[in-house]
Short mmCIF file of C-alpha atoms and ligand atoms in Angstrom, two decimals:
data_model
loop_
_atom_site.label_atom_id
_atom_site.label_comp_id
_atom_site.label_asym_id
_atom_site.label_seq_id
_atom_site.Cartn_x
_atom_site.Cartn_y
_atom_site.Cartn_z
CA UNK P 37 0.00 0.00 0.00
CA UNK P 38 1.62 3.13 -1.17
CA UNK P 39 1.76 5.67 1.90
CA UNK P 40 -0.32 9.36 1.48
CA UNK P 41 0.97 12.29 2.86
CA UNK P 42 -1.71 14.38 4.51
CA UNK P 43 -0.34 17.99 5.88
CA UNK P 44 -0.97 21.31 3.96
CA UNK P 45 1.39 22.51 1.92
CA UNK P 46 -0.14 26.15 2.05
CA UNK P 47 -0.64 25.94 5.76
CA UNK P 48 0.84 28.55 7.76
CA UNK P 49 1.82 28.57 11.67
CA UNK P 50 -0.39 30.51 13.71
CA UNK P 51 0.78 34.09 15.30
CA UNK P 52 2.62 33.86 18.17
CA UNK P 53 0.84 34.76 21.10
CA UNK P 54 2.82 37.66 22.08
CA UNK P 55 1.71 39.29 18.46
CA UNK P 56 -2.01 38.81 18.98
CA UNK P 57 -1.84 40.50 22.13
CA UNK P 58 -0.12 43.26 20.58
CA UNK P 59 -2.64 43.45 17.86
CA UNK P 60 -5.56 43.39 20.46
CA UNK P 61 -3.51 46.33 21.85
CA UNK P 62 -3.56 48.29 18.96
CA UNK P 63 -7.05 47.49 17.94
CA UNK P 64 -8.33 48.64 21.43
CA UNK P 65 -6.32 51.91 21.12
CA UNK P 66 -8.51 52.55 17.55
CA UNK P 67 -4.91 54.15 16.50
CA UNK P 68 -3.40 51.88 13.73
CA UNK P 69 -2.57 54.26 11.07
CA UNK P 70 1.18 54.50 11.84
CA UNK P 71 1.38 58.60 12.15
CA UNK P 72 -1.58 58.21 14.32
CA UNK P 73 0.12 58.52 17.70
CA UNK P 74 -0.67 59.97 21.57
CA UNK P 75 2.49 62.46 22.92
CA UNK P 76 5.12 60.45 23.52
CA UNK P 77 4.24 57.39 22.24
CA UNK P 78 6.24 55.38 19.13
CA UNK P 79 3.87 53.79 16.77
CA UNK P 80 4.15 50.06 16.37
CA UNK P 81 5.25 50.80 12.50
CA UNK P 82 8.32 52.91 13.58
CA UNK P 83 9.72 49.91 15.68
CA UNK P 84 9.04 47.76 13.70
CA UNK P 85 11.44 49.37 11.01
CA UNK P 86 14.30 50.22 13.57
CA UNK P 87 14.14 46.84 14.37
CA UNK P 88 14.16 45.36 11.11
CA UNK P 89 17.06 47.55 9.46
CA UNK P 90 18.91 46.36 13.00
CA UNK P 91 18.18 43.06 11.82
CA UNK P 92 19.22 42.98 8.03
CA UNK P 93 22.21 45.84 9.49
CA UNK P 94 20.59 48.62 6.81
CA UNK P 95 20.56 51.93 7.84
CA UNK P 96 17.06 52.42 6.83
CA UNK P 97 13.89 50.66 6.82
CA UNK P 98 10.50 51.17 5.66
CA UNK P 99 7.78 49.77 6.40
CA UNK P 100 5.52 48.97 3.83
CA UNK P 101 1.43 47.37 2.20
CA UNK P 102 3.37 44.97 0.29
CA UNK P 103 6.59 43.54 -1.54
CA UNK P 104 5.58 44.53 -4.87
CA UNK P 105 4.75 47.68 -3.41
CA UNK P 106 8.37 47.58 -2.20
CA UNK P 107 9.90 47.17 -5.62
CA UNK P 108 7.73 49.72 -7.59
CA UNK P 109 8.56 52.33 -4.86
CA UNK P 110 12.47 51.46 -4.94
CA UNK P 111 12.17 51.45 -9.14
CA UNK P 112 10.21 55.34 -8.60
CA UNK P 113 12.75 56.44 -6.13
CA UNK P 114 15.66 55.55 -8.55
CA UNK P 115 13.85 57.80 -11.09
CA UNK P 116 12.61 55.17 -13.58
CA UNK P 117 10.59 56.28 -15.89
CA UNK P 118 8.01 55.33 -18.42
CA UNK P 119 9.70 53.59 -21.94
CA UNK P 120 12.71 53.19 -19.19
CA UNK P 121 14.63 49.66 -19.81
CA UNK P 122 14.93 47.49 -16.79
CA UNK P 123 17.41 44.20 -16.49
CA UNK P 124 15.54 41.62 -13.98
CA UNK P 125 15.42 37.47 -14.19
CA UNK P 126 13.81 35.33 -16.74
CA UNK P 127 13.07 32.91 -13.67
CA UNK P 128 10.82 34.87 -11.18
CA UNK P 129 7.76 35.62 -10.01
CA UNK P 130 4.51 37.86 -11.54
CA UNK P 131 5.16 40.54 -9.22
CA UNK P 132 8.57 41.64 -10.21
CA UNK P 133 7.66 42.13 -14.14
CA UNK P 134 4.61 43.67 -12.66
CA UNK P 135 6.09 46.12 -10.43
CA UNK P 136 8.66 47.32 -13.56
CA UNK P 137 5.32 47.65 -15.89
CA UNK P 138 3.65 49.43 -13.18
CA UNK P 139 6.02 52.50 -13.73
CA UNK P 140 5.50 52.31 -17.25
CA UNK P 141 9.36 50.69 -17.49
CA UNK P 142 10.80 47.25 -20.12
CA UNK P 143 11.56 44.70 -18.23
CA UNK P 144 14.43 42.57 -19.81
CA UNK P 145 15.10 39.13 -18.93
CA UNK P 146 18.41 37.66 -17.90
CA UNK P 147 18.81 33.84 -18.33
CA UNK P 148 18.72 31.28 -15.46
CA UNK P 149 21.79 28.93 -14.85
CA UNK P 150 21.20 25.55 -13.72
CA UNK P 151 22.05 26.74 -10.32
CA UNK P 152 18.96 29.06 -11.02
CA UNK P 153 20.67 32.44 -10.27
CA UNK P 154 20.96 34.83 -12.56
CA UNK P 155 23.43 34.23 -15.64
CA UNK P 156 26.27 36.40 -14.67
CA UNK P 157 27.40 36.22 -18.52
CA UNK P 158 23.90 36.92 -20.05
CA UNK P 159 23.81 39.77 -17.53
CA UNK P 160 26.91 41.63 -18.39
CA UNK P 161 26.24 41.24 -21.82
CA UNK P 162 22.80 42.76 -21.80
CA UNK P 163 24.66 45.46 -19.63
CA UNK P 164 26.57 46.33 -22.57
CA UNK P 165 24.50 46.07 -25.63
CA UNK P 166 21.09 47.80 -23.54
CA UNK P 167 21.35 51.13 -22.21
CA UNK P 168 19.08 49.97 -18.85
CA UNK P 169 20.30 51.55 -15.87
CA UNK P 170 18.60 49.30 -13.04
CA UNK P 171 18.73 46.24 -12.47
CA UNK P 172 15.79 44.50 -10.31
CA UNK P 173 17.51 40.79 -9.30
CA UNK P 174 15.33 38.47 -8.04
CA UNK P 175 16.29 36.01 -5.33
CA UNK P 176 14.01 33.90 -6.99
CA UNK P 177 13.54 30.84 -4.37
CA UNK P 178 16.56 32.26 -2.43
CA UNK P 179 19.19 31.36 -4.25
CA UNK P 180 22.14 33.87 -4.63
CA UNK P 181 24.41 34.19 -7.26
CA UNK P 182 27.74 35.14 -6.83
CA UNK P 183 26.49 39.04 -5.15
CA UNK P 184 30.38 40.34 -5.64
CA UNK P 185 30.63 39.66 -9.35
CA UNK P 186 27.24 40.70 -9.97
CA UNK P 187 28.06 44.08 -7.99
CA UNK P 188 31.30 44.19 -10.52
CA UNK P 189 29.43 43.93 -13.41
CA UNK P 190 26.51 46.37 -12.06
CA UNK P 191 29.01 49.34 -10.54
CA UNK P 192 31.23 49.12 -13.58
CA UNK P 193 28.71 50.39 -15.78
CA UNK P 194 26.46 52.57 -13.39
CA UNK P 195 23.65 50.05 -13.06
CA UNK P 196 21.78 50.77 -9.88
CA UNK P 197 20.81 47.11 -8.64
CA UNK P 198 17.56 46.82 -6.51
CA UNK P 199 17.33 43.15 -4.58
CA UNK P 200 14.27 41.69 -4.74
CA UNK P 201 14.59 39.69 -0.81
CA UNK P 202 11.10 37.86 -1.19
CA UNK P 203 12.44 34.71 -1.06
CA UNK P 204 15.80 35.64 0.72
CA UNK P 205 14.78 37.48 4.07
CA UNK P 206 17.05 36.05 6.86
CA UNK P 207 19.66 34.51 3.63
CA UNK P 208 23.31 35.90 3.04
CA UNK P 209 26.43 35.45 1.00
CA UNK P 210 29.80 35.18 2.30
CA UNK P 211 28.22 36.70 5.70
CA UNK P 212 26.72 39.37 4.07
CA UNK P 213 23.16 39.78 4.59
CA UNK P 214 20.79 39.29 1.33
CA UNK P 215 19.61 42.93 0.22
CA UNK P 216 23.38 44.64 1.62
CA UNK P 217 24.64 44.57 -1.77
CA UNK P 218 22.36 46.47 -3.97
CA UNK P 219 20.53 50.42 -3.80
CA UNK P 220 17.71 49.14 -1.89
CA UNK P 221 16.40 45.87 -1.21
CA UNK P 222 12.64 45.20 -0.61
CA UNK P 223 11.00 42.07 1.19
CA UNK P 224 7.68 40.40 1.57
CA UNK P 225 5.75 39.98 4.87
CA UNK P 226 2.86 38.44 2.65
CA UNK P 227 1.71 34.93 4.40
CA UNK P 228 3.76 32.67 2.38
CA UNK P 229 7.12 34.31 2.84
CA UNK P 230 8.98 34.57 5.86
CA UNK P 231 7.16 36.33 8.54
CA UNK P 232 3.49 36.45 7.89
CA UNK P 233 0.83 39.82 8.25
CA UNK P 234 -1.27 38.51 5.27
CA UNK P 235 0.10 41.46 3.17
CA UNK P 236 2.77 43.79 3.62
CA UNK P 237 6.55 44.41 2.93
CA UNK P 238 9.99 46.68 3.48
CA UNK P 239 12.22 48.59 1.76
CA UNK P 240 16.05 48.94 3.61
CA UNK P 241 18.90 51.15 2.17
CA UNK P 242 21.73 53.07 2.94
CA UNK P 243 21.22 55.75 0.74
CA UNK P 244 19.48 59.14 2.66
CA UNK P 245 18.41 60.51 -0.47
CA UNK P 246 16.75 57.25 -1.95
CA UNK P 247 15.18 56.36 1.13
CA UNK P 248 13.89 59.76 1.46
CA UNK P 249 12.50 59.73 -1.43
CA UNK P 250 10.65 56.50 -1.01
CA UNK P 251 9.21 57.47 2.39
CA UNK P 252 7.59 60.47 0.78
CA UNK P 253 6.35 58.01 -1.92
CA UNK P 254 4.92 55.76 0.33
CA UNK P 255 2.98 58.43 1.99
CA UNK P 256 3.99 59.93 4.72
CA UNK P 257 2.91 63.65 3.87
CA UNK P 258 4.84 65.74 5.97
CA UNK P 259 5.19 63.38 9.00
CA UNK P 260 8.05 61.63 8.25
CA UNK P 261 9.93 63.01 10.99
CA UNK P 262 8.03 60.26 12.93
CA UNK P 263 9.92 58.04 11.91
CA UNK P 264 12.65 56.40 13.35
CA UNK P 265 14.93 54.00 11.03
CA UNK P 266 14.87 56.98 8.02
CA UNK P 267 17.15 59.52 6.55
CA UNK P 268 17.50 63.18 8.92
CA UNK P 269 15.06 66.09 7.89
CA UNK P 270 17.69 67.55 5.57
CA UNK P 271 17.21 64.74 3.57
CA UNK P 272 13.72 65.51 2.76
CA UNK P 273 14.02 69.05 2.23
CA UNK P 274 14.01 69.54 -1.36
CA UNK P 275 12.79 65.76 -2.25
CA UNK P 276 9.28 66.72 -0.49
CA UNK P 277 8.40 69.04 -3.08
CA UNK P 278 9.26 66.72 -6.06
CA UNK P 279 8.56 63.55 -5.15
CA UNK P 280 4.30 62.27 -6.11
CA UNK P 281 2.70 60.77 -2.51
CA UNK P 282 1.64 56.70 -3.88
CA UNK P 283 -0.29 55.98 -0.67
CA UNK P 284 1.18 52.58 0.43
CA UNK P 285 1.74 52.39 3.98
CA UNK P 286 1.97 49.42 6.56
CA UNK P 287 -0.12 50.06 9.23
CA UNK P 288 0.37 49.60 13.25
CA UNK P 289 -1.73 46.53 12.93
CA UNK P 290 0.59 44.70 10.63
CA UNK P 291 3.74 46.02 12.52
CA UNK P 292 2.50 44.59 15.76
CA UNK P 293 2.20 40.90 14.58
CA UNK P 294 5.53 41.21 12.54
CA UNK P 295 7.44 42.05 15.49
CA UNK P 296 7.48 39.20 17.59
CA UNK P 297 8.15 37.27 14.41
CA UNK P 298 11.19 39.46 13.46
CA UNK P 299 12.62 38.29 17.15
CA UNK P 300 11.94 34.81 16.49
CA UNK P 301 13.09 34.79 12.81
CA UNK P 302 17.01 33.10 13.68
CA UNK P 303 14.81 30.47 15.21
CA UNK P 304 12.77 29.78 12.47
CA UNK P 305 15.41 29.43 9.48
CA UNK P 306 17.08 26.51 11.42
CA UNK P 307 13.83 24.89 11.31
CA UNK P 308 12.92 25.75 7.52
CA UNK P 309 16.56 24.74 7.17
CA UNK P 310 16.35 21.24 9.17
CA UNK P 311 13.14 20.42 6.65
CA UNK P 312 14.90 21.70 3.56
CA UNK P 313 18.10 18.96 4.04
CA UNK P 314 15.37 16.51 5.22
CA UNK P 315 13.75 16.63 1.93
CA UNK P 316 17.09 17.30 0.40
CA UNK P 317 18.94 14.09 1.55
CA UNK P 318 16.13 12.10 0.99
CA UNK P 319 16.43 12.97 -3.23
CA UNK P 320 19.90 12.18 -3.20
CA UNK P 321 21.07 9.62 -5.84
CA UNK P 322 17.49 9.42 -6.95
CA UNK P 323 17.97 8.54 -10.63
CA UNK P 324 17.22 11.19 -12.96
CA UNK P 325 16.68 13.92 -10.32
CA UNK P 326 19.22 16.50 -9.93
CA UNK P 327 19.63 18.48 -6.86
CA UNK P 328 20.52 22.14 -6.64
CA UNK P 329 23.85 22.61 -5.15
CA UNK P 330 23.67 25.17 -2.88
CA UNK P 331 27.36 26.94 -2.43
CA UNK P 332 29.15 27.12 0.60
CA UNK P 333 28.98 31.03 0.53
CA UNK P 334 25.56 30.91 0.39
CA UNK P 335 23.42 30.89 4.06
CA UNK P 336 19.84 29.62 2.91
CA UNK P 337 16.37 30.21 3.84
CA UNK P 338 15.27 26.31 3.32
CA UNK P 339 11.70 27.74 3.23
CA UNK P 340 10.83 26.13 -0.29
CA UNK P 341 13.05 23.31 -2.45
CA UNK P 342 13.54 22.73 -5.93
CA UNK P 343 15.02 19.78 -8.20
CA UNK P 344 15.29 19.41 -12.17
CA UNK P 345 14.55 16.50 -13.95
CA UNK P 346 16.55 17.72 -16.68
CA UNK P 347 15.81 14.63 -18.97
CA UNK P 348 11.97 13.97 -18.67
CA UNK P 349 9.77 14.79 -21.06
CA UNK P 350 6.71 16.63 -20.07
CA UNK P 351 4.19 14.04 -20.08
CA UNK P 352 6.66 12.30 -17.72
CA UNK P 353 7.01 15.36 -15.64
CA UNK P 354 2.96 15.60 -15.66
CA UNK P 355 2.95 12.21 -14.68
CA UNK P 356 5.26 12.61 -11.33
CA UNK P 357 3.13 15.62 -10.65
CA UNK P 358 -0.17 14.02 -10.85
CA UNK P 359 1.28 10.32 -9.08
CA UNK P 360 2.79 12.71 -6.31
CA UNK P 361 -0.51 14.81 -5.83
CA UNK P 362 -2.49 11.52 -5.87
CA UNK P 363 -0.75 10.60 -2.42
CA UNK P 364 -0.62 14.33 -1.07
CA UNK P 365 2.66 15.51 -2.47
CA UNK P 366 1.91 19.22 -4.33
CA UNK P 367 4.93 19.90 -6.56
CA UNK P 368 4.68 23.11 -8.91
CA UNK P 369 5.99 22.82 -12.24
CA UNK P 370 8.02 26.02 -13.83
CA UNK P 371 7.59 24.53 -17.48
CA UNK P 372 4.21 24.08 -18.29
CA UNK P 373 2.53 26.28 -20.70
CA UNK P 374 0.07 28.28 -19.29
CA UNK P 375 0.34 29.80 -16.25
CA UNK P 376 -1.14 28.09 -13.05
CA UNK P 377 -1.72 29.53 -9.78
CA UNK P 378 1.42 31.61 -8.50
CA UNK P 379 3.37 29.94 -11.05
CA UNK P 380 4.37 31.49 -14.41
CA UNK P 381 7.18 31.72 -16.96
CA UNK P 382 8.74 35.06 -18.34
CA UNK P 383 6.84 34.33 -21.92
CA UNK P 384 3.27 34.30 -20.01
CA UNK P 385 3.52 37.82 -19.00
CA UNK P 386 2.51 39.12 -22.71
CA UNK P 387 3.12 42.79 -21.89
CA UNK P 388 6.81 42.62 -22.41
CA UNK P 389 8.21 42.90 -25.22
CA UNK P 390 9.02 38.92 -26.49
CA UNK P 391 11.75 37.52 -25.74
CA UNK P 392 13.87 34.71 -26.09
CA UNK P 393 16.03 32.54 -23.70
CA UNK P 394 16.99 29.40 -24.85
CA UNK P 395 18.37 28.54 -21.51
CA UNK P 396 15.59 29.62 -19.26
CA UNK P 397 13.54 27.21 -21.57
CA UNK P 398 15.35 24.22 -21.40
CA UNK P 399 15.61 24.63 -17.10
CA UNK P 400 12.40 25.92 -16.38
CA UNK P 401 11.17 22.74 -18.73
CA UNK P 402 12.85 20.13 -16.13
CA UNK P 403 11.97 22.36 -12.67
CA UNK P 404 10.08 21.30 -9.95
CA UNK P 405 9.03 23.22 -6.98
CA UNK P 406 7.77 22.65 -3.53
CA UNK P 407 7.06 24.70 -1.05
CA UNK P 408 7.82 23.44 2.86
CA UNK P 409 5.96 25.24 5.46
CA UNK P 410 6.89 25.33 9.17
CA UNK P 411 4.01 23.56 9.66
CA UNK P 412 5.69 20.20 8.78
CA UNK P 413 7.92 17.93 11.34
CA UNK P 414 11.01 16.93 9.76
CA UNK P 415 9.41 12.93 9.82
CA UNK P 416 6.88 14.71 7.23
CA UNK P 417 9.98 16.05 5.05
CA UNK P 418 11.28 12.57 4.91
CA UNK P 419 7.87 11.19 4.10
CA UNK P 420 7.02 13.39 1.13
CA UNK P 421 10.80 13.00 -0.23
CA UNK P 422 10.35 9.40 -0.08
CA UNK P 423 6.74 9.77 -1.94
CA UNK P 424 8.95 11.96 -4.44
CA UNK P 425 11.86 9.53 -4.82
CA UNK P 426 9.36 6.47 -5.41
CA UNK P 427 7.25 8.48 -8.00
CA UNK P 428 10.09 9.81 -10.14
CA UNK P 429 11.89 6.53 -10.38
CA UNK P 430 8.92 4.58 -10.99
CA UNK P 431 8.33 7.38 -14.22
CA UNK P 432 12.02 7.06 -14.71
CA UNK P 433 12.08 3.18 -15.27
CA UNK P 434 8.65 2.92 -16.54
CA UNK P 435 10.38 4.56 -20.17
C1 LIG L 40 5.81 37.36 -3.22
C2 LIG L 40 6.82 37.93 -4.10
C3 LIG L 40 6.89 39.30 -4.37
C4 LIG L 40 5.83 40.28 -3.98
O1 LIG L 40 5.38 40.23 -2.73
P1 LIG L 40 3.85 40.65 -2.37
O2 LIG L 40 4.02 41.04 -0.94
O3 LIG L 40 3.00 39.49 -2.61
O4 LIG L 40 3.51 41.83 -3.23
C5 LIG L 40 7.93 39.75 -5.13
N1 LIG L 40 8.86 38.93 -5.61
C6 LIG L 40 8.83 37.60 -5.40
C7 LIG L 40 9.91 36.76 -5.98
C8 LIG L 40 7.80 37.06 -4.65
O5 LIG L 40 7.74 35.74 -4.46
#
């Protein structure tokens, strides 16, 4: 009798205690717009930011209603503008093309390697041949490419990079925190990344005059003196009469069940981690399944896992999909043709100008993708990898 796996794989952990009591605060107080605050009091959204640019070591954080918001308010505070060329992955997610269309900008894709970071080669020549002047990278599923090379290839031709941290909040290379490297660096608090307020996001930089920017695009009117991880007034003093309010605050209801999550986020990546080499070692050697490497430079956010099946065709591949969903096992699939649920491919998003990418084709054609919620005991990570190894090498053999 073949065994069934039965947990969710879109099944969150609850909020921790601590930030339900804090949003019960907040609601009782009626004040949760963030600039809505009693003398001498620090709304929940302005610690919330100190705390996270302590965390990811930025010098400024913002928060704000989501990560796409994020990355279309980093793209307006860098000054792009409609007809505007932007570099960004071939592999990603809806949002990010979205966010460059949003401001009227072209997104053009870089190729994937078989690591599934960006092609480093691909990139620098598009560098060269387009005149873009921002890149938006994409730590699509959290894996980093090499950040110093790509930061050679971006600074040597005055390409502003923006890191898109969805996937890579709490992730670093060589030590470095993910989003230190580029302009700005937005992240996701939406439920299925890695701290959960249903929607909502950040932006971090160093930069006073980006980040001033952005905080007046976000919406702060003429309050942002009230906050506390952003640029000093000066910063704002000719930038507030240029810069178009795009309401899209967090708010202090939001902020008050993030925080307790930001404090137990260490916690929580060894845990995503211990599932992620679970499911990991269980795939080894499984014939005609390749694992991603993951470098030693890298430090992962094991919150979601991906293989290639680099010689199946696709009826085999929609034949492990279905025999794994059969007993409970959702895999996502980055090659099919249309788009399905969160999942699409660069040549579904039929705004953009076509394009082609040979490589992207032939990888996204063998990818599969599973998500691995904290929700799931490491026993369940070895029971759906088994389900996974049993399914593809039954497929495998059966051709
Ligand atoms: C989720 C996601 C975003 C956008 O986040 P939202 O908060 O849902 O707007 C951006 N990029 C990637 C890669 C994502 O997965």
């Amino acid at each position: 009798m073949n065994t069934v796996f039965k947990g969710s794989f879109t099944q969150q952990e609850p909020i921790p205690d601590a930030g339900i009591e804090a949003a019960l605060r907040v609601m009782r107080g009626g004040r949760l717009h963030r600039y809505n605050v009693v003398d001498g009091e620090i709304a929940e959204t302005a610690l919330l930011e100190e705390e996270f640019a302590a965390y990811t070591g930025a010098k400024y954080a913002l928060g704000l209603a989501s990560g796409g918001y994020a990355i279309g308010c980093a793209l307006r505070a860098l000054g792009v503008r409609s007809g505007d060329k932007v570099l960004t992955n071939g592999f990603t997610l809806a949002p990010v093309p979205g966010a460059i269309a949003a401001v009227g900008g072209e997104p053009v894709f870089v190729e994937v390697t078989e690591d599934l970071t960006i092609d480093l080669d691909h990139l620098a020549r598009l560098v060269a041949e387009t005149d873009a002047k921002v890149l938006l990278l994409s730590h699509m599923r959290g894996h980093i490419c090499d950040m110093e090379l790509l930061m050679q290839i971006c600074d040597g031709a005055g390409v502003k990079v923006v890191e898109d941290c969805a996937h890579t909040m709490g992730g670093a290379w060589k030590g470095v925190p993910s989003g230190r490297h580029g302009a700005m660096a937005a992240y996701s608090t939406q439920t299925y990344k890695h701290m959960n307020s249903g929607e909502g996001g950040f932006l971090t930089s160093d930069d006073p005059d980006l980040m001033a920017r952005a905080i007046i695009l976000s919406g702060s009117y003429m309050l942002y003196a009230r906050h506390r991880a952003a640029p000093p007034p000066e910063a704002f003093e000719q930038v507030k009469w240029v810069t178009p309010n795009v309401s899209g605050r967090m708010d202090n209801l939001r902020a008050a069940i993030l925080r307790p999550q930001l404090a137990d986020l260490p916690r929580q990546i060894e845990r995503w981690n211990s599932l992620y080499r679970a499911v990991e070692d269980g795939l080894r050697n499984t014939p005609g399944l390749k694992i991603i490497d993951r470098p030693a430079e890298e430090s992962i956010v094991g919150s979601s896992i991906q293989v290639l099946l680099p010689d199946f065709t696709p009826d085999q591949i929609g034949e492990v999909l279905k025999a794994c969903g059969t007993r409970g096992v959702e895999l996502k699939w980055f090659g099919g043709a249309e788009p399905v649920a969160f999942t699409s491919r660069y040549d579904s998003w039929r705004y953009a100008n076509p394009q082609s990418l040979p490589n992207t084709d032939r990888i996204l054609a063998g990818l599969l993708d599973m998500r691995l919620p904290l929700t799931f005991s490491v026993e369940d990570a070895r029971l759906i990898s088994e389900i996974i190894r049993e399914e593809v090498s039954r497929v495998a053999l059966a051709s």
